Coordinates of C-alpha atoms and ligand atoms in Angstrom, one line a residue:
Chain A
M24 CA 142.3 -94.9 -16.0
T25 CA 143.5 -97.2 -13.3
Q26 CA 140.3 -99.2 -13.8
S27 CA 140.9 -99.9 -17.5
T28 CA 144.3 -101.4 -16.8
R29 CA 143.1 -103.5 -13.9
A30 CA 140.1 -104.7 -15.8
F31 CA 142.3 -106.2 -18.5
P32 CA 143.9 -109.2 -16.7
R33 CA 140.7 -109.4 -14.6
R34 CA 138.5 -109.8 -17.6
W35 CA 140.9 -112.4 -19.1
F36 CA 140.9 -114.3 -15.9
D37 CA 137.1 -114.3 -15.6
A38 CA 136.7 -115.5 -19.1
T39 CA 139.0 -118.5 -18.4
M40 CA 137.1 -119.3 -15.2
D41 CA 133.8 -119.1 -17.1
W42 CA 135.2 -121.5 -19.7
F43 CA 136.0 -124.1 -17.0
D44 CA 132.9 -123.2 -15.0
E45 CA 130.7 -124.2 -17.9
R46 CA 132.3 -127.6 -18.0
I47 CA 133.3 -128.7 -14.5
A48 CA 131.6 -126.2 -12.2
L49 CA 135.1 -125.0 -11.2
R50 CA 134.0 -122.0 -9.0
Q51 CA 131.7 -124.3 -7.0
L52 CA 134.6 -126.7 -6.5
I53 CA 136.9 -124.0 -5.2
A54 CA 134.2 -122.5 -3.0
A55 CA 133.5 -126.0 -1.5
S56 CA 137.2 -126.3 -0.7
L57 CA 137.7 -122.8 0.7
H58 CA 134.3 -121.8 1.9
V59 CA 134.5 -123.4 5.3
V60 CA 134.9 -121.9 8.8
I61 CA 137.4 -122.6 11.6
P62 CA 136.9 -122.0 15.3
R63 CA 138.0 -118.5 16.2
R64 CA 140.2 -119.8 18.9
A65 CA 141.7 -122.7 17.0
H66 CA 145.5 -122.8 17.4
T67 CA 147.1 -125.2 15.0
Y68 CA 150.4 -123.2 15.0
Y69 CA 150.4 -124.2 11.3
L70 CA 152.3 -127.4 12.2
G71 CA 150.2 -129.8 10.0
G72 CA 150.4 -127.4 7.1
I73 CA 154.1 -126.9 7.5
T74 CA 154.6 -130.7 7.4
L75 CA 152.5 -130.7 4.2
F76 CA 154.7 -128.0 2.7
L77 CA 157.9 -129.9 3.7
F78 CA 156.6 -133.0 2.0
A79 CA 155.9 -131.0 -1.2
S80 CA 159.5 -129.7 -1.0
Q81 CA 160.8 -133.3 -0.5
A82 CA 158.9 -134.5 -3.5
V83 CA 160.2 -131.7 -5.8
T84 CA 163.9 -132.0 -4.6
G85 CA 163.6 -135.8 -4.5
I86 CA 162.4 -136.1 -8.0
L87 CA 165.1 -133.7 -9.2
L88 CA 167.8 -135.7 -7.4
S89 CA 166.5 -138.9 -9.0
L90 CA 167.3 -137.4 -12.4
Y91 CA 171.0 -137.7 -11.7
Y92 CA 171.1 -140.4 -9.0
Q93 CA 172.4 -143.8 -10.1
P94 CA 171.2 -146.7 -7.9
T95 CA 174.0 -149.2 -8.0
P96 CA 176.7 -149.7 -5.3
E97 CA 179.3 -149.0 -8.0
S98 CA 177.9 -145.6 -9.1
A99 CA 175.6 -144.3 -6.4
Y100 CA 178.5 -142.7 -4.4
N101 CA 180.0 -141.1 -7.6
S102 CA 176.6 -139.8 -8.7
I103 CA 176.2 -138.1 -5.4
L104 CA 179.6 -136.6 -5.8
Y105 CA 178.7 -135.5 -9.2
I106 CA 175.4 -133.9 -7.9
M107 CA 177.3 -132.1 -5.2
N108 CA 180.3 -130.8 -7.3
Q109 CA 179.3 -130.6 -11.0
V110 CA 175.5 -130.1 -11.4
N111 CA 174.4 -126.5 -11.1
F112 CA 172.7 -126.0 -7.7
G113 CA 173.1 -129.8 -7.1
W114 CA 174.5 -129.1 -3.7
L115 CA 171.4 -127.0 -2.9
M116 CA 168.9 -129.6 -4.1
R117 CA 170.6 -132.4 -2.0
S118 CA 171.0 -130.2 1.1
V119 CA 167.4 -129.0 1.0
H120 CA 166.3 -132.6 0.6
A121 CA 168.5 -133.7 3.6
W122 CA 167.4 -130.8 5.8
G123 CA 163.8 -131.1 4.7
A124 CA 163.8 -134.7 5.8
N125 CA 164.9 -133.8 9.3
L126 CA 162.5 -130.8 9.5
M127 CA 159.6 -132.9 8.2
I128 CA 160.0 -135.4 11.0
I129 CA 160.4 -132.7 13.6
F130 CA 157.3 -130.8 12.5
C131 CA 155.3 -134.0 12.1
V132 CA 156.0 -134.8 15.8
L133 CA 155.3 -131.3 16.9
H134 CA 152.0 -131.5 15.0
L135 CA 151.2 -134.8 16.9
L136 CA 152.1 -133.1 20.2
R137 CA 149.8 -130.2 19.5
V138 CA 146.9 -132.5 18.7
A139 CA 147.7 -134.6 21.8
V140 CA 147.9 -131.6 24.1
Q141 CA 144.7 -130.0 22.8
G142 CA 142.8 -133.3 22.9
A143 CA 141.9 -132.8 19.2
Y144 CA 142.0 -136.6 18.7
K145 CA 138.8 -137.2 20.7
K146 CA 135.5 -138.1 19.2
P147 CA 134.7 -137.5 16.4
R148 CA 138.4 -137.3 15.2
E149 CA 139.7 -140.8 16.1
I150 CA 140.1 -141.7 12.4
T151 CA 142.1 -138.6 11.7
W152 CA 144.4 -139.5 14.5
M153 CA 145.0 -143.0 13.4
V154 CA 145.5 -142.0 9.8
G155 CA 148.0 -139.4 11.2
M156 CA 149.9 -142.2 13.0
G157 CA 150.1 -144.0 9.6
L158 CA 151.6 -140.8 8.1
L159 CA 154.1 -140.6 10.9
F160 CA 155.3 -144.2 10.3
I161 CA 155.6 -143.5 6.5
T162 CA 157.6 -140.3 7.2
L163 CA 160.0 -142.3 9.4
G164 CA 160.2 -144.9 6.6
F165 CA 161.2 -142.2 4.2
G166 CA 164.0 -141.2 6.5
F167 CA 165.2 -144.8 7.0
T168 CA 165.2 -145.7 3.3
G169 CA 166.6 -142.4 2.1
Y170 CA 169.6 -142.5 4.4
L171 CA 171.1 -145.5 2.6
L172 CA 171.0 -144.0 -0.9
P173 CA 174.2 -141.9 -0.8
W174 CA 176.1 -145.2 -0.2
D175 CA 178.8 -143.7 2.0
Q176 CA 180.2 -145.3 5.2
R177 CA 177.6 -143.5 7.4
A178 CA 174.7 -144.7 5.1
F179 CA 175.9 -148.3 4.9
W180 CA 176.5 -148.8 8.6
A181 CA 173.5 -146.9 9.8
T182 CA 171.4 -149.2 7.7
T183 CA 173.3 -152.3 8.9
V184 CA 172.6 -151.5 12.6
G185 CA 169.1 -150.1 11.8
T186 CA 168.0 -153.3 10.1
E187 CA 169.7 -155.4 12.8
I188 CA 167.3 -153.9 15.3
A189 CA 164.5 -155.9 13.6
S190 CA 166.2 -159.1 14.5
A191 CA 165.4 -158.5 18.2
V192 CA 161.8 -159.4 17.4
P193 CA 161.0 -162.9 18.8
L194 CA 160.9 -165.8 16.4
V195 CA 160.5 -163.9 13.1
G196 CA 163.2 -161.2 13.9
E197 CA 165.8 -162.6 11.6
A198 CA 163.4 -163.2 8.8
I199 CA 162.2 -159.6 9.0
R200 CA 165.8 -158.4 9.0
D201 CA 166.7 -160.4 5.9
F202 CA 163.4 -159.3 4.3
L203 CA 164.4 -155.6 4.8
R204 CA 167.9 -156.2 3.5
A205 CA 166.7 -158.5 0.6
G206 CA 169.4 -161.0 1.8
A207 CA 171.6 -161.7 4.8
D208 CA 173.7 -158.5 4.3
V209 CA 173.3 -155.0 3.1
S210 CA 174.1 -155.3 -0.6
A211 CA 173.2 -154.1 -4.1
L212 CA 169.8 -155.7 -3.6
T213 CA 169.2 -153.7 -0.4
L214 CA 169.9 -150.5 -2.4
S215 CA 167.4 -151.4 -5.1
R216 CA 164.8 -152.3 -2.5
F217 CA 165.3 -149.2 -0.5
L218 CA 165.2 -147.0 -3.6
G219 CA 161.9 -148.5 -4.8
V220 CA 160.4 -148.1 -1.4
H221 CA 161.7 -144.6 -1.1
M222 CA 160.6 -143.4 -4.5
L223 CA 157.5 -145.4 -5.3
I224 CA 155.8 -147.2 -2.4
L225 CA 156.1 -144.6 0.3
P226 CA 155.2 -141.5 -1.8
A227 CA 152.1 -143.3 -3.1
S228 CA 151.1 -144.4 0.4
L229 CA 151.7 -141.0 1.9
V230 CA 149.7 -139.2 -0.7
G231 CA 146.8 -141.7 -0.3
L232 CA 146.6 -141.4 3.5
L233 CA 147.1 -137.6 3.3
L234 CA 144.1 -137.3 1.1
V235 CA 142.0 -139.2 3.7
H236 CA 143.5 -137.1 6.5
L237 CA 142.7 -133.8 4.8
L238 CA 139.2 -134.9 3.5
I239 CA 138.1 -135.8 7.0
I240 CA 139.5 -132.6 8.4
H241 CA 137.7 -130.7 5.7
Q242 CA 134.5 -132.5 6.5
Q243 CA 134.6 -132.0 10.3
G244 CA 136.3 -128.6 10.6
L245 CA 139.1 -128.0 13.0
A246 CA 138.6 -128.8 16.7
D247 CA 138.0 -125.9 19.0
P248 CA 140.7 -126.3 21.7
H249 CA 138.6 -124.4 24.3
A250 CA 135.3 -126.1 23.7
T251 CA 134.1 -128.3 26.5
E252 CA 131.8 -131.2 25.5
E253 CA 128.2 -130.6 26.7
Q254 CA 126.7 -133.6 28.4
Chain B
M1 CA 126.9 -120.2 -2.4
S2 CA 126.2 -123.0 0.0
D3 CA 126.5 -122.5 3.7
P4 CA 129.8 -123.1 5.3
I5 CA 130.3 -126.7 6.2
Q6 CA 130.6 -127.3 10.0
R7 CA 130.1 -130.9 11.1
D8 CA 131.5 -131.5 14.5
P9 CA 128.5 -132.8 16.3
V10 CA 130.2 -133.3 19.6
T11 CA 131.9 -130.0 20.3
P12 CA 130.6 -127.4 17.8
P13 CA 132.7 -124.2 18.1
K14 CA 130.7 -121.2 19.2
Q15 CA 132.7 -118.5 17.4
T16 CA 134.1 -119.1 14.0
L17 CA 136.3 -117.4 11.4
P18 CA 136.3 -118.0 7.6
F19 CA 139.1 -120.3 6.5
W20 CA 139.7 -118.2 3.4
P21 CA 141.4 -115.8 3.2
H22 CA 142.2 -115.5 7.0
Y23 CA 143.8 -118.9 7.7
V24 CA 145.1 -119.6 4.3
L25 CA 147.2 -116.4 4.1
S26 CA 148.7 -117.0 7.6
E27 CA 149.5 -120.5 6.5
L28 CA 151.3 -119.2 3.3
I29 CA 153.4 -116.9 5.4
A30 CA 154.4 -119.8 7.6
W31 CA 155.4 -121.7 4.5
Y32 CA 157.5 -118.8 3.4
V33 CA 159.3 -118.7 6.7
I34 CA 160.0 -122.5 6.4
L35 CA 161.3 -122.1 2.9
G36 CA 163.7 -119.4 4.1
L37 CA 164.8 -121.7 7.0
L38 CA 165.4 -124.6 4.6
V39 CA 167.6 -122.5 2.2
T40 CA 169.5 -120.9 5.0
L41 CA 170.3 -124.1 6.8
S42 CA 171.3 -125.7 3.5
A43 CA 173.6 -122.8 2.7
I44 CA 175.2 -122.8 6.1
L45 CA 175.5 -126.5 6.6
P46 CA 175.2 -128.4 3.2
A47 CA 174.7 -132.1 3.3
G48 CA 178.0 -134.0 3.8
L49 CA 179.3 -137.2 2.4
E50 CA 181.7 -139.6 4.0
D51 CA 184.0 -142.2 2.4
R52 CA 182.5 -144.6 0.0
A53 CA 180.7 -147.5 1.7
N54 CA 183.1 -150.3 2.7
P55 CA 181.4 -153.5 3.9
L56 CA 184.8 -154.7 5.2
L57 CA 185.5 -151.8 7.5
T58 CA 183.2 -150.7 10.3
P59 CA 183.9 -147.1 11.2
E60 CA 183.9 -146.0 14.9
H61 CA 180.6 -144.8 16.5
V62 CA 178.1 -146.4 14.2
K63 CA 174.7 -145.0 14.9
P64 CA 171.2 -144.9 13.3
E65 CA 169.6 -141.5 12.4
W66 CA 168.8 -139.3 15.4
Y67 CA 165.1 -140.1 15.2
F68 CA 165.7 -143.8 15.8
L69 CA 168.4 -143.3 18.4
S70 CA 166.0 -143.4 21.4
V71 CA 164.7 -146.8 20.4
Y72 CA 168.2 -148.0 19.7
Q73 CA 169.4 -146.8 23.0
F74 CA 166.5 -148.3 24.8
L75 CA 167.4 -151.7 23.3
K76 CA 170.8 -151.3 24.8
V77 CA 169.5 -150.1 28.2
A78 CA 167.1 -153.0 28.3
A79 CA 170.1 -155.1 29.4
V80 CA 169.0 -154.3 33.0
F81 CA 166.1 -156.8 32.5
S82 CA 168.6 -159.6 32.4
F83 CA 167.6 -160.6 35.9
L84 CA 164.3 -161.9 34.3
G85 CA 166.2 -164.4 32.2
S86 CA 168.8 -164.4 29.4
E87 CA 166.2 -163.6 26.7
A88 CA 164.4 -160.9 28.6
P89 CA 166.5 -157.9 27.5
R90 CA 166.0 -158.6 23.9
L91 CA 162.3 -159.3 24.2
L92 CA 161.5 -156.4 26.4
G93 CA 163.7 -154.0 24.5
I94 CA 161.5 -154.4 21.5
A95 CA 158.2 -155.2 23.2
I96 CA 158.1 -152.1 25.4
P97 CA 158.5 -149.6 22.6
G98 CA 156.1 -151.6 20.5
V99 CA 153.4 -151.6 23.2
L100 CA 153.9 -147.9 23.8
L101 CA 153.6 -147.1 20.1
A102 CA 150.4 -149.3 19.9
M103 CA 149.0 -147.3 22.8
L104 CA 149.8 -144.1 21.0
F105 CA 148.1 -145.4 17.9
F106 CA 144.9 -146.2 19.9
L107 CA 145.1 -143.1 22.1
P108 CA 141.6 -141.9 21.1
F109 CA 140.1 -145.1 22.5
L110 CA 142.3 -145.2 25.6
D111 CA 141.5 -141.6 26.6
R112 CA 137.8 -141.5 26.4
G113 CA 137.2 -138.6 28.8
T114 CA 135.2 -135.6 27.6
K115 CA 137.0 -133.0 25.6
K116 CA 138.3 -130.2 27.7
P117 CA 140.7 -127.3 27.2
A118 CA 144.4 -128.3 27.7
R119 CA 144.8 -126.5 31.0
Q120 CA 142.1 -128.7 32.5
R121 CA 143.9 -131.9 31.5
P122 CA 146.9 -132.1 33.9
V123 CA 147.3 -135.9 33.5
M124 CA 147.7 -135.6 29.8
L125 CA 150.1 -132.7 30.0
L126 CA 152.2 -134.8 32.5
V127 CA 152.2 -137.8 30.3
V128 CA 153.3 -135.7 27.3
A129 CA 156.0 -134.0 29.3
V130 CA 157.4 -137.2 30.8
T131 CA 157.4 -139.0 27.5
L132 CA 159.3 -136.1 25.8
I133 CA 161.9 -135.9 28.6
V134 CA 162.5 -139.7 28.5
L135 CA 162.8 -139.7 24.6
I136 CA 165.2 -136.7 24.6
A137 CA 167.3 -138.2 27.4
L138 CA 167.6 -141.5 25.6
T139 CA 168.5 -139.8 22.4
L140 CA 171.2 -137.7 24.0
W141 CA 172.5 -140.7 25.9
G142 CA 172.7 -142.6 22.6
Q143 CA 174.4 -139.7 20.9
Y144 CA 177.1 -139.3 23.5
S145 CA 177.9 -142.9 24.5
Chain C
M13 CA 149.7 -96.4 -25.2
T14 CA 150.2 -93.1 -23.3
Q15 CA 147.3 -94.0 -21.2
S16 CA 148.6 -97.3 -19.9
V17 CA 152.1 -95.9 -19.3
S18 CA 150.7 -93.0 -17.2
S19 CA 148.4 -95.3 -15.3
L20 CA 151.3 -97.6 -14.6
S21 CA 153.4 -94.9 -13.1
N22 CA 150.3 -93.7 -11.3
T23 CA 149.7 -97.1 -9.6
P24 CA 152.0 -96.6 -6.6
A25 CA 150.4 -93.2 -5.9
T26 CA 147.6 -94.8 -4.0
R27 CA 148.5 -96.8 -1.0
R28 CA 146.4 -99.8 -1.9
G29 CA 147.9 -99.9 -5.3
F30 CA 151.4 -99.6 -3.9
I31 CA 150.8 -102.5 -1.5
Q32 CA 149.4 -104.6 -4.3
F33 CA 152.4 -103.7 -6.4
L34 CA 154.8 -104.8 -3.7
L35 CA 152.9 -108.0 -3.1
G36 CA 152.9 -108.9 -6.7
F37 CA 156.5 -108.0 -7.0
S38 CA 157.5 -110.3 -4.1
V39 CA 155.4 -113.2 -5.3
I40 CA 156.9 -113.0 -8.8
S41 CA 160.5 -112.7 -7.5
T42 CA 160.0 -115.6 -5.2
V43 CA 158.7 -117.8 -8.1
I44 CA 161.7 -116.7 -10.2
G45 CA 164.0 -117.3 -7.3
M46 CA 162.7 -120.9 -7.0
L47 CA 162.6 -121.6 -10.8
T48 CA 166.1 -120.4 -11.6
P49 CA 168.0 -123.1 -9.6
V50 CA 165.6 -125.8 -10.9
I51 CA 166.2 -124.8 -14.5
A52 CA 169.9 -124.4 -14.1
Y53 CA 169.9 -127.8 -12.3
L54 CA 168.3 -129.5 -15.3
L55 CA 170.7 -128.0 -17.9
P56 CA 173.3 -130.7 -18.9
K57 CA 176.9 -130.0 -18.1
N58 CA 179.3 -129.7 -21.0
A59 CA 180.9 -133.1 -21.3
N60 CA 183.8 -131.9 -23.4
A61 CA 185.6 -130.4 -20.5
N62 CA 188.8 -132.3 -21.3
A63 CA 188.4 -132.3 -25.1
G64 CA 191.7 -131.6 -26.8
V65 CA 193.9 -133.3 -24.2
P66 CA 195.5 -136.3 -26.1
V67 CA 193.9 -139.6 -25.2
D68 CA 195.9 -142.8 -25.1
V69 CA 194.0 -145.5 -27.2
G70 CA 196.6 -148.3 -27.2
K71 CA 199.9 -149.5 -28.6
V72 CA 200.9 -148.9 -32.3
E73 CA 201.0 -152.7 -33.0
T74 CA 197.3 -153.1 -32.3
F75 CA 196.6 -151.0 -35.4
Q76 CA 197.6 -153.4 -38.2
P77 CA 197.7 -152.3 -41.9
N78 CA 194.4 -152.3 -43.7
T79 CA 192.3 -152.2 -40.5
G80 CA 190.1 -149.6 -38.9
T81 CA 189.5 -149.9 -35.2
I82 CA 186.7 -148.2 -33.2
V83 CA 188.1 -146.7 -30.0
S84 CA 186.4 -144.6 -27.3
V85 CA 187.8 -141.0 -26.9
N86 CA 186.1 -139.0 -24.1
D87 CA 183.1 -141.4 -24.4
K88 CA 182.8 -140.7 -28.2
P89 CA 183.5 -143.3 -30.9
V90 CA 186.6 -142.6 -33.0
I91 CA 187.8 -144.9 -35.9
V92 CA 191.6 -145.3 -36.1
V93 CA 192.5 -146.3 -39.7
Q94 CA 195.8 -147.8 -40.8
S95 CA 195.7 -147.7 -44.6
K96 CA 198.4 -148.4 -47.2
A97 CA 197.6 -145.2 -48.9
G98 CA 197.7 -142.8 -46.0
G99 CA 199.1 -144.4 -42.9
L100 CA 197.6 -143.9 -39.4
K101 CA 194.6 -141.6 -39.4
A102 CA 191.7 -141.0 -37.0
F103 CA 188.2 -139.8 -37.7
S104 CA 185.1 -139.3 -35.7
A105 CA 183.2 -142.6 -36.1
I106 CA 179.8 -140.8 -36.1
C107 CA 178.4 -140.8 -39.6
T108 CA 177.5 -137.3 -40.8
H109 CA 174.3 -138.6 -42.4
L110 CA 172.1 -139.7 -39.5
G111 CA 174.6 -140.5 -36.7
C112 CA 175.3 -144.3 -37.0
V113 CA 178.7 -145.5 -36.0
V114 CA 180.8 -146.3 -39.1
S115 CA 183.0 -149.4 -39.5
W116 CA 186.0 -150.6 -41.6
D117 CA 185.3 -152.4 -44.9
A118 CA 188.4 -154.5 -45.4
R119 CA 187.4 -155.6 -49.0
K120 CA 187.0 -152.1 -50.3
S121 CA 189.7 -150.7 -47.9
S122 CA 187.4 -147.8 -46.9
I123 CA 185.2 -146.6 -44.1
Q124 CA 181.7 -147.8 -44.5
C125 CA 178.5 -146.8 -42.8
P126 CA 176.2 -149.8 -42.2
C127 CA 173.0 -147.8 -42.0
H128 CA 172.6 -146.4 -45.5
D129 CA 175.8 -147.6 -47.3
G130 CA 177.7 -144.4 -47.1
F131 CA 181.4 -144.8 -48.0
F132 CA 184.3 -142.5 -46.8
N133 CA 187.8 -142.1 -48.0
P134 CA 190.2 -143.7 -45.4
V135 CA 192.9 -140.9 -45.9
T136 CA 190.8 -137.7 -46.0
G137 CA 187.5 -138.8 -44.6
A138 CA 185.7 -137.4 -47.7
V139 CA 182.4 -138.9 -48.9
M140 CA 183.0 -141.4 -51.7
S141 CA 179.4 -142.5 -52.2
G142 CA 176.1 -142.7 -50.4
P143 CA 173.9 -140.2 -48.6
P144 CA 176.3 -138.6 -46.1
P145 CA 176.4 -134.8 -46.8
K146 CA 179.8 -134.0 -45.2
P147 CA 183.2 -135.7 -44.7
L148 CA 184.0 -137.3 -41.4
T149 CA 185.7 -135.0 -38.8
Q150 CA 189.4 -135.8 -38.6
Y151 CA 191.4 -136.0 -35.4
E152 CA 195.1 -135.3 -34.8
V153 CA 197.1 -138.6 -34.3
V154 CA 200.4 -138.6 -32.4
V155 CA 202.6 -141.7 -31.9
K156 CA 204.6 -141.3 -28.7
E157 CA 206.8 -144.0 -27.0
G158 CA 205.0 -146.7 -29.0
K159 CA 201.5 -145.5 -28.0
V160 CA 198.8 -143.9 -30.2
L161 CA 197.4 -140.7 -28.8
I162 CA 194.3 -139.0 -30.3
G163 CA 194.4 -135.3 -30.0
K164 CA 192.3 -132.3 -31.0
V165 CA 189.9 -132.0 -34.0
L166 CA 191.7 -131.0 -37.2
G167 CA 190.0 -128.0 -38.9
Ligands
HEM4 C1 158.5 -138.2 -3.8 C2 159.3 -138.1 -2.9 C3 160.8 -138.4 -2.8 C4 161.7 -138.8 -3.8 C5 161.4 -139.0 -5.3 C6 163.0 -138.9 -3.2 C7 164.2 -139.3 -3.8 C8 165.4 -139.3 -3.2 C9 166.7 -139.6 -3.8 C10 166.8 -139.9 -5.3 C11 167.6 -139.6 -2.9 C12 169.1 -139.9 -3.1 C13 169.9 -138.6 -3.2 C14 170.7 -138.3 -1.9 O1 171.0 -139.3 -1.2 O2 171.0 -137.2 -1.6 C15 167.0 -139.3 -1.6 C16 167.7 -139.2 -0.4 C17 167.1 -139.0 0.8 N1 165.7 -138.8 1.0 FE1 164.3 -138.7 -0.4 N2 162.8 -138.6 -1.8 C18 161.5 -138.3 -1.6 C19 160.9 -138.0 -0.4 C20 161.5 -138.0 0.8 C21 160.9 -137.7 2.1 C22 159.4 -137.3 2.3 C23 161.9 -137.8 3.0 C24 161.8 -137.6 4.5 C25 161.2 -137.8 5.5 C26 163.1 -138.2 2.4 C27 164.3 -138.4 3.0 C28 165.5 -138.7 2.4 C29 166.8 -138.8 3.1 C30 167.1 -138.7 4.6 C31 167.8 -139.0 2.1 C32 169.3 -139.1 2.3 C33 169.9 -137.7 2.1 C34 171.4 -137.6 2.2 O3 172.0 -137.8 1.2 O4 171.9 -137.4 3.3 N3 162.9 -138.3 1.0 N4 165.6 -139.2 -1.8
HEM5 C1 152.9 -136.3 7.1 C2 152.4 -136.0 8.2 C3 151.1 -135.1 8.4 C4 150.6 -134.1 7.6 C5 151.1 -133.6 6.3 C6 149.4 -133.7 8.4 C7 148.6 -132.6 7.9 C8 147.6 -132.1 8.7 C9 147.0 -130.8 8.5 C10 147.3 -129.8 7.3 C11 146.0 -130.6 9.4 C12 145.1 -129.3 9.6 C13 145.4 -128.6 10.9 C14 146.8 -128.3 11.1 O1 147.5 -127.7 10.2 O2 147.3 -128.6 12.2 C15 146.0 -131.8 10.3 C16 145.2 -132.0 11.3 C17 145.2 -133.1 12.1 N1 146.2 -134.1 12.2 FE1 147.7 -134.2 10.8 N2 149.2 -134.4 9.5 C18 150.3 -135.3 9.6 C19 150.5 -136.2 10.6 C20 149.7 -136.4 11.7 C21 150.0 -137.2 12.8 C22 151.3 -137.9 13.0 C23 148.9 -137.1 13.7 C24 148.7 -137.8 15.0 C25 149.0 -139.0 15.3 C26 147.9 -136.3 13.0 C27 146.7 -136.0 13.5 C28 145.9 -135.0 13.1 C29 144.6 -134.6 13.7 C30 143.9 -135.4 14.9 C31 144.2 -133.5 13.1 C32 142.9 -132.7 13.4 C33 143.2 -131.6 14.4 C34 142.1 -130.6 14.7 O3 141.0 -130.8 14.2 O4 142.4 -129.6 15.4 N3 148.4 -135.8 11.9 N4 147.0 -132.6 9.8
FES6 S1 173.7 -142.8 -41.1 FE1 175.5 -143.3 -42.1 S2 174.8 -143.5 -44.2 FE2 173.0 -142.9 -43.1

């Protein structure tokens, strides 16, 4: 009796899988992704995976926020007020995005520390490490550009002093600062520039590098933290 | 199906576990916990909003985000290098963090020793600990000054 | 029928089935718990929150005889008509045919829709000719201290 009810969704599922299998060898694809082994004593503390999850959460809440956000100095602030006070669960989406940003940076750094302490960056994982550094810079870039978007006093002045740091670079410092601001001061142009970077350039770069990061990890398997290299 | 892929030629692990479902399920539980943390934090402390930006009025205590505070504070602290010349604080304030970041980027090529368990790498542990303490101290200093 | 019902109620009887039931239940409730805020978030808010409160659209003198002026009331176009036959009237300026915004035809002294040549009566809003199926919705007009106020929709 139990068997007959269980068989029902099961058979339906199998039939769907068969359909895809015939066309794109789906089961083989899934097996190739999951049918790997990890060292019994690997301790990732799930830090890389948690960073990945937080990025997914940022992408979902960020895209939802962009549906109400209006990127001009005149209306950005009011659109945030509208999201916080009028839109159903708008306060939740924005708060999850703001907290997620901080947590993503924290977990990314913890992940880096775990890799550093375990020496998991050593041969043959040098590329994974350097791609990871790229991911860290991109994540920090997300935080820097996102912070301006609410266009409140904190956002405006944090961006003013933040971009000012660049001008300490010898010779080209001021050029870099003006490039970041799209002008001599933080203005409407800065807002457009930061939004474009935050919502198009950085997400595309992060996804690209992340694919490389994960593909290499899949190819090599995780490092065994207790293994000693044999001479 | 095909044999499990295992391609670390340098330090092949002796004992292994299947990635699925063992690791994947633990990972999902970790995600679940983080989701709970996110929603809880958001409910207790929702994102705030200050007054509308006013380019003509600088508020008191302007600071960058906490994750840039250590570098920002270091730039201020670099004033001690003024004995090396009037331009030295500005140059070193940006050059030192830059060089340290570049070293971090190329860490696999700087630390070329054989791979050993963490407990047998006291120098690395010391470097990590000192770096962390300095970064946290600079951040706190920046926050409360 | 009977078979599936009894087997459903039997499921939790075995421990394995019970755990699977709990697991499935938690997964489904988590997914619902995540989708509910997202869907609610996407639903538009009712923009007519302050509909009915009279809106000031300008001084009486701006509405000269034999003119029809388009004004914005709560972000919606309204035509304020000053005709010899009926005095000051206000109608929704959204054509009942396909939603174009109507305008004033001074030669014919009536409300005209530019899209498919629909004509409306400037006193009642009734269709005089053309494709529109229904008369224009009429609004209450109040003149107070020399100002024209547009109020609620007249039934
Ligand atoms: C596809 C990805 C993303 C999109 C489409 C997106 C979009 C947005 C939008 C529209 C805002 C303005 C709303 C607001 O200020 O609350 C925003 C703010 C912000 N974003 Fe993102 N974002 C994405 C990813 C990220 C990531 C990965 C991070 C973090 C590292 C991040 C950090 C921030 C921060 C710190 C703010 C300011 C939050 C605040 O108001 O206090 N974003 N984002
Ligand atoms: C957006 C940021 C990042 C994401 C989403 C990410 C994701 C991941 C994931 C899912 C893994 C698998 C193992 C684990 O969960 O720990 C991993 C491994 C690894 N990551 Fe990252 N990572 C990020 C940033 C970094 C950074 C900043 C570094 C270092 C500079 C780094 C270096 C590595 C290395 C070397 C491995 C292989 C470790 C091993 O084999 O044990 N990653 N990463
Ligand atoms: S839309 Fe007005 S007549 Fe067709």
